[in-house]
Amino acid sequence: MNLFEVYKLWDIEPVRGLDTTLWDKNGEVYTDLYGGHAVISVGHCHPHYVKMLSDQLGRLGFYSNAVQNSLQSDLAARLGRVCGYDDYKLFLCNSGAEANENALKVASFHTGKAKVLAFRKAFHGRTSGAVAATDNPKIQAPFNATENIVFAPLNDLEAVEAELSKGDFAAVIIEGIQGVAGIYAPTTEFMHGLRSLCEKYGCLLILDEIQSGYGRTGKFYAHQHSGVRADIVTMAKGMGNGFPIGGVIISPAIKASYGMLGTTFGGNHLACTAALAVLDIIENEHLIENAAKIGAYFENAFGARDRHSERPTSIGSNCHSERPTGVEESLNKALKEYRGKGLMIGLELKDEYIGLRDRLLFERHFFTGAAGAQVIRLLPSLTISQETAESFVKAWKELTSGTSL
């Protein structure tokens, strides 16, 4: 039997990791600035994380949700305190797609309505409901087709109200920052308007913080930069530092009932232990503060802080086209636009520099991500050091010092 080939793979096999460093099977050393799609939040093989999981595995690896598991309660209490939603309730599952699937289901149960408003270029996962709310027809099978999802342009309140005013929407789902789209953030004004419209028309506001949450942007959740409070928040990726876990936190105004949701593996002993270890490390090593600090370094290095602070009113416009004064030409020669907050960064390339990501990997051994051909995504561990950030900027400068790639 062979693998079902649905991934395009680089011919590199990492076999060992420590913090932001990876070693492949041939002994080559790489710097990881992508963390496996923002999953590695506290670094590869952090000793506290390894010890907690090893100790738990030696006691009990799994039992079902038909019995008490105090680790779930410990995680709920700890997460509520750290994230600022301590009066909400937690449902545990296994992935971001599952978290969004359950959030959409809860909203529909609560409101008695079926329709959901999502946004252009959104990515919410690959399970049936989540992929229907993902604005990418190429990954939607006919089975997923539904009239219950409507898409509106990001940062367009008039378009949102035109839909919600019809009165048949259970929820609005929005990413704290759109990741797969290429790092696009809703404006603060838009988030406040969205909150008001949800209240006006009786639907729930779901914040998808799968990629943008868990301290990545310098706040625990990206939407907290706007001061808006969601009815439901979903999370996964950085939650377990590589151990599969997802979570949904749900407003106390939404009542649970037996059988409403369910899972076999969600909230198992090892998953909860991984999540508790991550929260230990985030708090003890002040990693949210570090994300803000290193994010500010990247912003300064690429000149973003001298540019307009708000995102464009709709995807496709470019509010960061000017090259700021005082920033080295070589850093900006390849850069069309810098987007993001903290350690969720999108570097949009000019056309003639589209090969830069491959050169960063194969010539300088930096793992980065992508959003299409033109956007390099940086999603490093929150443990990233100033020295590592500087080494990336230096490599970028050296590779872009010529006229083109």
Coordinates of C-alpha atoms in Angstrom, one line a residue:
M1 CA 0.0 0.0 0.0
N2 CA 1.1 3.5 -0.8
L3 CA 0.1 6.9 0.6
F4 CA -2.9 8.7 -0.8
E5 CA -1.0 11.6 -2.4
V6 CA -2.8 14.8 -1.5
Y7 CA 0.2 16.8 -0.2
K8 CA 3.1 18.3 -2.2
L9 CA 6.2 17.4 -0.2
W10 CA 9.7 18.9 0.0
D11 CA 12.4 16.2 0.0
I12 CA 13.4 17.0 3.6
E13 CA 12.6 14.8 6.6
P14 CA 13.1 16.4 10.0
V15 CA 13.8 13.8 12.6
R16 CA 14.8 15.9 15.7
G17 CA 13.9 19.3 17.1
L18 CA 14.8 21.6 19.9
D19 CA 13.1 25.0 20.3
T20 CA 13.3 26.6 16.9
T21 CA 15.9 24.3 15.5
L22 CA 15.3 21.2 13.4
W23 CA 17.7 18.4 12.2
D24 CA 16.9 16.3 9.2
K25 CA 17.8 12.7 8.6
N26 CA 21.0 13.7 7.0
G27 CA 22.1 15.8 9.9
E28 CA 21.4 19.2 8.2
V29 CA 20.3 21.9 10.6
Y30 CA 17.3 24.2 9.9
T31 CA 15.7 27.1 11.7
D32 CA 11.9 26.7 12.0
L33 CA 10.0 29.9 11.5
Y34 CA 6.7 28.2 10.6
G35 CA 6.1 25.7 13.4
G36 CA 4.2 23.3 11.2
H37 CA 1.3 25.7 10.4
A38 CA 1.5 27.6 13.7
V39 CA 1.3 24.5 15.8
I40 CA 4.6 24.6 17.6
S41 CA 3.8 27.3 20.1
V42 CA 6.4 26.6 22.9
G43 CA 9.2 25.2 20.8
H44 CA 10.1 21.7 19.8
C45 CA 10.8 19.2 22.6
H46 CA 10.6 21.7 25.5
P47 CA 11.8 19.8 28.5
H48 CA 8.8 20.7 30.7
Y49 CA 6.4 19.6 27.9
V50 CA 8.2 16.3 27.3
K51 CA 8.3 15.5 31.1
M52 CA 4.6 16.1 31.6
L53 CA 3.6 14.0 28.7
S54 CA 6.0 11.2 29.6
D55 CA 4.8 11.2 33.2
Q56 CA 1.2 11.1 32.2
L57 CA 1.8 8.3 29.6
G58 CA 3.3 6.3 32.4
R59 CA 0.1 6.7 34.5
L60 CA -2.8 6.5 31.9
G61 CA -2.8 7.4 28.3
F62 CA -6.6 7.3 27.5
Y63 CA -10.0 6.5 28.8
S64 CA -13.4 7.6 27.4
N65 CA -15.5 10.6 28.3
A66 CA -17.9 8.3 30.1
V67 CA -15.9 8.8 33.3
Q68 CA -14.4 11.7 35.3
N69 CA -11.2 13.2 34.0
S70 CA -10.0 16.0 36.4
L71 CA -7.4 17.1 33.8
Q72 CA -10.3 18.5 31.7
S73 CA -11.5 20.6 34.6
D74 CA -8.0 21.7 35.4
L75 CA -7.5 22.8 31.8
A76 CA -10.8 24.6 31.7
A77 CA -10.1 26.6 34.8
R78 CA -6.5 27.4 33.8
L79 CA -7.5 28.4 30.2
G80 CA -10.3 30.6 31.4
R81 CA -8.0 32.5 33.7
V82 CA -5.2 33.0 31.1
C83 CA -7.4 33.8 28.2
G84 CA -9.8 36.2 30.0
Y85 CA -13.0 34.2 29.4
D86 CA -13.2 32.6 32.8
D87 CA -17.0 32.6 33.0
Y88 CA -17.3 30.6 29.7
K89 CA -17.5 26.8 29.3
L90 CA -15.0 24.6 27.5
F91 CA -15.8 21.8 25.0
L92 CA -12.7 19.7 24.0
C93 CA -12.2 18.0 20.6
N94 CA -9.2 17.0 18.4
S95 CA -8.6 19.7 15.8
G96 CA -9.4 23.1 14.5
A97 CA -11.9 21.9 11.9
E98 CA -13.7 19.9 14.7
A99 CA -13.7 23.0 16.9
N100 CA -15.4 25.1 14.1
E101 CA -17.8 22.3 13.3
N102 CA -19.0 22.2 16.8
A103 CA -19.1 26.0 17.2
L104 CA -21.4 26.2 14.1
K105 CA -23.6 23.4 15.5
V106 CA -23.9 25.1 18.9
A107 CA -24.9 28.4 17.3
S108 CA -27.6 26.6 15.2
F109 CA -28.9 24.8 18.3
H110 CA -29.0 28.0 20.3
T111 CA -30.7 30.2 17.7
G112 CA -32.8 27.6 15.9
K113 CA -31.5 29.1 12.6
A114 CA -29.4 27.4 9.9
K115 CA -27.5 30.1 8.0
V116 CA -24.0 31.3 8.7
L117 CA -22.2 34.4 7.4
A118 CA -18.5 33.9 6.6
F119 CA -15.9 36.0 4.8
R120 CA -14.2 36.0 1.4
K121 CA -10.9 34.2 1.5
A122 CA -11.8 32.5 4.8
F123 CA -10.4 29.2 5.8
H124 CA -12.1 27.3 8.7
G125 CA -11.2 23.7 8.1
R126 CA -11.9 20.6 5.9
T127 CA -14.7 18.8 7.7
S128 CA -18.2 19.2 6.1
G129 CA -19.5 22.3 7.8
A130 CA -16.1 24.0 8.2
V131 CA -15.1 23.5 4.6
A132 CA -18.5 24.9 3.5
A133 CA -17.6 28.0 5.4
T134 CA -14.2 28.1 3.7
D135 CA -14.0 30.3 0.6
N136 CA -12.2 27.8 -1.7
P137 CA -14.4 25.8 -4.1
K138 CA -11.5 23.7 -5.0
I139 CA -11.6 21.8 -1.7
Q140 CA -15.4 21.5 -1.5
A141 CA -16.9 18.3 -2.7
P142 CA -20.5 18.3 -4.1
F143 CA -21.4 16.7 -0.7
N144 CA -20.4 19.9 1.1
A145 CA -22.4 22.2 -1.1
T146 CA -25.0 24.2 0.9
E147 CA -27.1 27.3 0.7
N148 CA -26.6 27.8 4.4
I149 CA -23.3 29.6 4.0
V150 CA -23.1 33.2 2.7
F151 CA -19.8 35.0 2.1
A152 CA -19.3 38.8 2.5
P153 CA -16.2 40.9 1.9
L154 CA -13.9 41.4 5.0
N155 CA -14.2 44.8 6.6
D156 CA -17.5 45.7 4.8
L157 CA -20.2 46.4 7.4
E158 CA -22.8 47.4 4.8
A159 CA -22.5 44.0 3.1
V160 CA -22.7 42.2 6.4
E161 CA -25.8 44.1 7.5
A162 CA -27.5 43.5 4.1
E163 CA -27.3 39.8 4.8
L164 CA -28.0 39.7 8.6
S165 CA -31.0 42.0 8.2
K166 CA -32.8 39.0 6.5
G167 CA -33.1 37.6 10.0
D168 CA -32.3 33.9 9.2
F169 CA -28.6 33.8 10.4
A170 CA -27.5 31.7 13.3
A171 CA -23.9 33.1 13.4
V172 CA -21.1 35.1 11.9
I173 CA -17.8 33.3 11.8
I174 CA -14.6 35.2 11.4
E175 CA -10.9 34.5 11.8
G176 CA -9.0 36.7 14.3
I177 CA -6.6 37.2 11.5
Q178 CA -7.1 35.4 8.1
G179 CA -4.1 33.1 7.8
V180 CA -4.4 31.0 4.7
A181 CA -5.7 34.0 2.8
G182 CA -2.4 35.7 3.3
I183 CA -2.5 37.4 6.8
Y184 CA -5.4 39.9 6.6
A185 CA -6.8 41.4 9.8
P186 CA -10.3 42.8 10.4
T187 CA -10.1 46.4 11.5
T188 CA -11.0 47.4 15.0
E189 CA -13.9 49.5 13.7
F190 CA -15.2 46.5 11.7
M191 CA -15.0 44.2 14.7
H192 CA -17.0 46.6 16.9
G193 CA -19.5 47.0 14.1
L194 CA -19.8 43.2 13.7
R195 CA -20.4 42.8 17.4
S196 CA -23.2 45.4 17.3
L197 CA -24.8 43.8 14.2
C198 CA -24.8 40.4 15.7
E199 CA -26.6 41.7 18.7
K200 CA -29.1 43.7 16.6
Y201 CA -30.1 40.8 14.4
G202 CA -29.9 38.0 17.1
C203 CA -27.0 35.9 15.8
L204 CA -23.9 34.7 17.5
L205 CA -20.3 36.0 16.9
I206 CA -17.9 33.1 16.5
L207 CA -14.2 34.0 16.5
D208 CA -12.0 31.4 14.8
E209 CA -8.7 31.7 16.7
I210 CA -7.3 28.3 15.4
Q211 CA -4.2 29.9 13.9
S212 CA -4.2 33.4 15.4
G213 CA -4.8 32.5 19.0
Y214 CA -2.8 31.2 21.9
G215 CA -0.6 34.3 22.3
R216 CA 0.6 34.4 18.8
T217 CA -0.3 38.1 18.1
G218 CA 0.8 39.5 21.5
K219 CA -2.7 39.0 23.0
F220 CA -4.0 35.6 23.9
Y221 CA -6.6 35.8 21.1
A222 CA -6.1 38.2 18.1
H223 CA -9.6 39.6 18.4
Q224 CA -8.7 40.9 21.9
H225 CA -6.7 43.7 20.2
S226 CA -10.1 45.2 19.3
G227 CA -11.6 44.8 22.7
V228 CA -14.5 42.9 21.3
R229 CA -15.9 39.9 23.2
A230 CA -17.1 36.8 21.2
D231 CA -20.0 34.5 22.0
I232 CA -17.9 31.4 20.9
V233 CA -14.2 31.1 20.4
T234 CA -12.5 28.2 18.7
M235 CA -8.8 27.2 19.1
A236 CA -6.5 24.3 18.2
K237 CA -3.0 24.5 16.6
G238 CA -0.8 26.1 19.3
M239 CA -3.0 24.6 22.1
G240 CA -1.1 21.3 22.3
N241 CA 2.3 22.1 20.7
G242 CA 1.8 19.2 18.3
F243 CA -0.4 16.9 20.3
P244 CA -3.8 16.9 18.6
I245 CA -6.3 18.9 20.6
G246 CA -9.0 21.5 19.8
G247 CA -11.3 23.6 22.0
V248 CA -14.5 25.6 21.9
I249 CA -15.2 28.2 24.6
I250 CA -18.9 29.0 24.9
S251 CA -20.8 31.9 26.4
P252 CA -22.7 31.2 29.7
A253 CA -25.8 32.5 27.9
I254 CA -25.7 29.3 25.7
K255 CA -27.0 26.3 27.6
A256 CA -25.7 22.8 27.2
S257 CA -27.7 19.6 27.1
Y258 CA -26.7 16.0 27.2
G259 CA -25.9 14.6 23.8
M260 CA -25.7 18.0 22.1
L261 CA -22.0 17.4 21.3
G262 CA -19.8 14.4 21.6
T263 CA -16.3 13.0 21.0
T264 CA -14.4 9.8 21.5
F265 CA -10.8 11.2 21.7
G266 CA -11.4 14.8 22.6
G267 CA -10.1 15.9 25.9
N268 CA -8.2 12.7 26.5
H269 CA -5.6 12.5 29.3
L270 CA -2.5 13.1 27.1
A271 CA -4.2 15.9 25.1
C272 CA -5.1 17.8 28.3
T273 CA -1.7 17.2 29.7
A274 CA -0.1 18.7 26.6
A275 CA -2.4 21.7 26.8
L276 CA -1.6 22.2 30.5
A277 CA 2.1 22.0 29.8
V278 CA 1.7 24.7 27.0
L279 CA -0.1 27.0 29.4
D280 CA 2.6 26.5 32.0
I281 CA 5.4 27.4 29.6
I282 CA 3.4 30.4 28.1
E283 CA 2.9 31.9 31.6
N284 CA 6.3 31.0 33.2
E285 CA 8.4 32.2 30.2
H286 CA 6.2 35.2 29.4
L287 CA 5.8 34.1 25.8
I288 CA 2.9 36.4 24.9
E289 CA 5.1 39.3 25.8
N290 CA 7.9 37.8 23.8
A291 CA 5.6 37.4 20.8
A292 CA 4.8 41.1 21.0
K293 CA 8.4 42.0 21.4
I294 CA 9.8 39.9 18.5
G295 CA 6.8 40.9 16.4
A296 CA 7.7 44.6 17.0
Y297 CA 11.3 43.8 15.9
F298 CA 10.1 42.3 12.6
E299 CA 7.8 45.2 12.0
N300 CA 10.6 47.7 12.6
A301 CA 13.0 45.6 10.5
F302 CA 10.7 45.6 7.5
G303 CA 9.5 49.2 8.0
A304 CA 5.9 48.3 8.8
R305 CA 5.7 50.6 11.8
D306 CA 6.2 53.6 9.6
R307 CA 3.3 52.7 7.4
H308 CA -0.5 52.9 7.8
S309 CA -1.7 50.9 10.8
E310 CA -5.1 49.7 9.6
R311 CA -5.7 46.9 7.2
P312 CA -7.4 47.5 3.8
T313 CA -11.2 47.8 3.7
S314 CA -11.4 44.7 1.5
I315 CA -9.0 42.0 0.4
G316 CA -7.1 42.9 -2.7
S317 CA -6.4 46.6 -1.9
N318 CA -2.9 47.5 -0.7
C319 CA -2.5 50.0 2.1
H320 CA 1.2 49.4 2.6
S321 CA 2.6 50.2 -0.8
E322 CA 4.9 53.0 0.2
R323 CA 8.6 52.3 1.2
P324 CA 9.2 54.1 4.4
T325 CA 12.2 56.4 4.8
G326 CA 15.1 55.2 6.9
V327 CA 14.6 51.5 6.2
E328 CA 17.4 49.8 4.2
E329 CA 16.6 49.4 0.5
S330 CA 17.7 45.7 0.6
L331 CA 15.0 44.8 3.1
N332 CA 12.3 46.3 1.1
K333 CA 13.4 45.6 -2.5
A334 CA 11.5 42.3 -2.5
L335 CA 8.7 43.4 -0.3
K336 CA 5.4 44.6 -1.7
E337 CA 3.5 44.6 1.7
Y338 CA 4.1 43.6 5.3
R339 CA 0.9 42.4 7.2
G340 CA 0.2 40.9 10.6
K341 CA 0.5 41.3 14.3
G342 CA 3.0 39.8 16.7
L343 CA 4.3 36.5 15.3
M344 CA 1.6 36.0 12.7
I345 CA 3.3 37.7 9.7
G346 CA 2.7 37.8 6.0
L347 CA 5.4 39.1 3.7
E348 CA 4.0 39.8 0.3
L349 CA 6.6 39.6 -2.4
K350 CA 7.0 41.6 -5.6
D351 CA 6.5 39.5 -8.7
E352 CA 10.2 39.2 -9.5
Y353 CA 11.0 37.8 -6.1
I354 CA 8.5 34.9 -6.0
G355 CA 11.4 32.3 -5.7
L356 CA 12.6 33.8 -2.4
R357 CA 10.9 31.3 -0.1
D358 CA 12.7 28.3 -1.8
R359 CA 16.0 30.1 -1.5
L360 CA 15.4 30.8 2.2
L361 CA 14.8 27.1 2.7
F362 CA 17.4 25.5 0.5
E363 CA 20.2 28.1 0.7
R364 CA 19.8 29.4 4.2
H365 CA 17.8 26.6 5.8
F366 CA 14.8 28.7 7.1
F367 CA 11.5 26.9 7.2
T368 CA 8.7 29.4 6.3
G369 CA 5.1 29.0 5.2
A370 CA 3.2 30.4 2.2
A371 CA -0.2 31.7 1.2
G372 CA -0.1 31.3 -2.5
A373 CA 3.0 32.1 -4.5
Q374 CA 3.5 35.6 -3.4
V375 CA 3.1 35.6 0.4
I376 CA 5.7 34.2 2.8
R377 CA 4.1 33.4 6.2
L378 CA 6.1 33.5 9.4
L379 CA 4.5 31.6 12.3
P380 CA 7.4 30.7 14.6
S381 CA 7.3 29.4 18.1
L382 CA 6.5 32.0 20.7
T383 CA 9.9 31.1 22.2
I384 CA 11.8 32.6 19.2
S385 CA 14.8 34.7 20.3
Q386 CA 15.9 38.1 19.1
E387 CA 19.1 36.5 17.7
T388 CA 17.0 34.1 15.6
A389 CA 14.8 36.9 14.3
E390 CA 17.9 38.9 13.4
S391 CA 19.4 35.9 11.6
F392 CA 16.3 35.7 9.4
V393 CA 16.4 39.4 8.6
K394 CA 20.1 39.1 7.7
A395 CA 19.4 36.2 5.4
W396 CA 16.5 38.1 3.7
K397 CA 18.8 41.1 3.2
E398 CA 21.6 39.1 1.7
L399 CA 19.3 37.1 -0.6
T400 CA 17.6 40.2 -1.9
S401 CA 20.6 42.4 -2.3
G402 CA 20.8 41.6 -6.0
T403 CA 18.5 43.0 -8.7
S404 CA 16.1 40.0 -8.6
L405 CA 15.9 36.3 -7.9

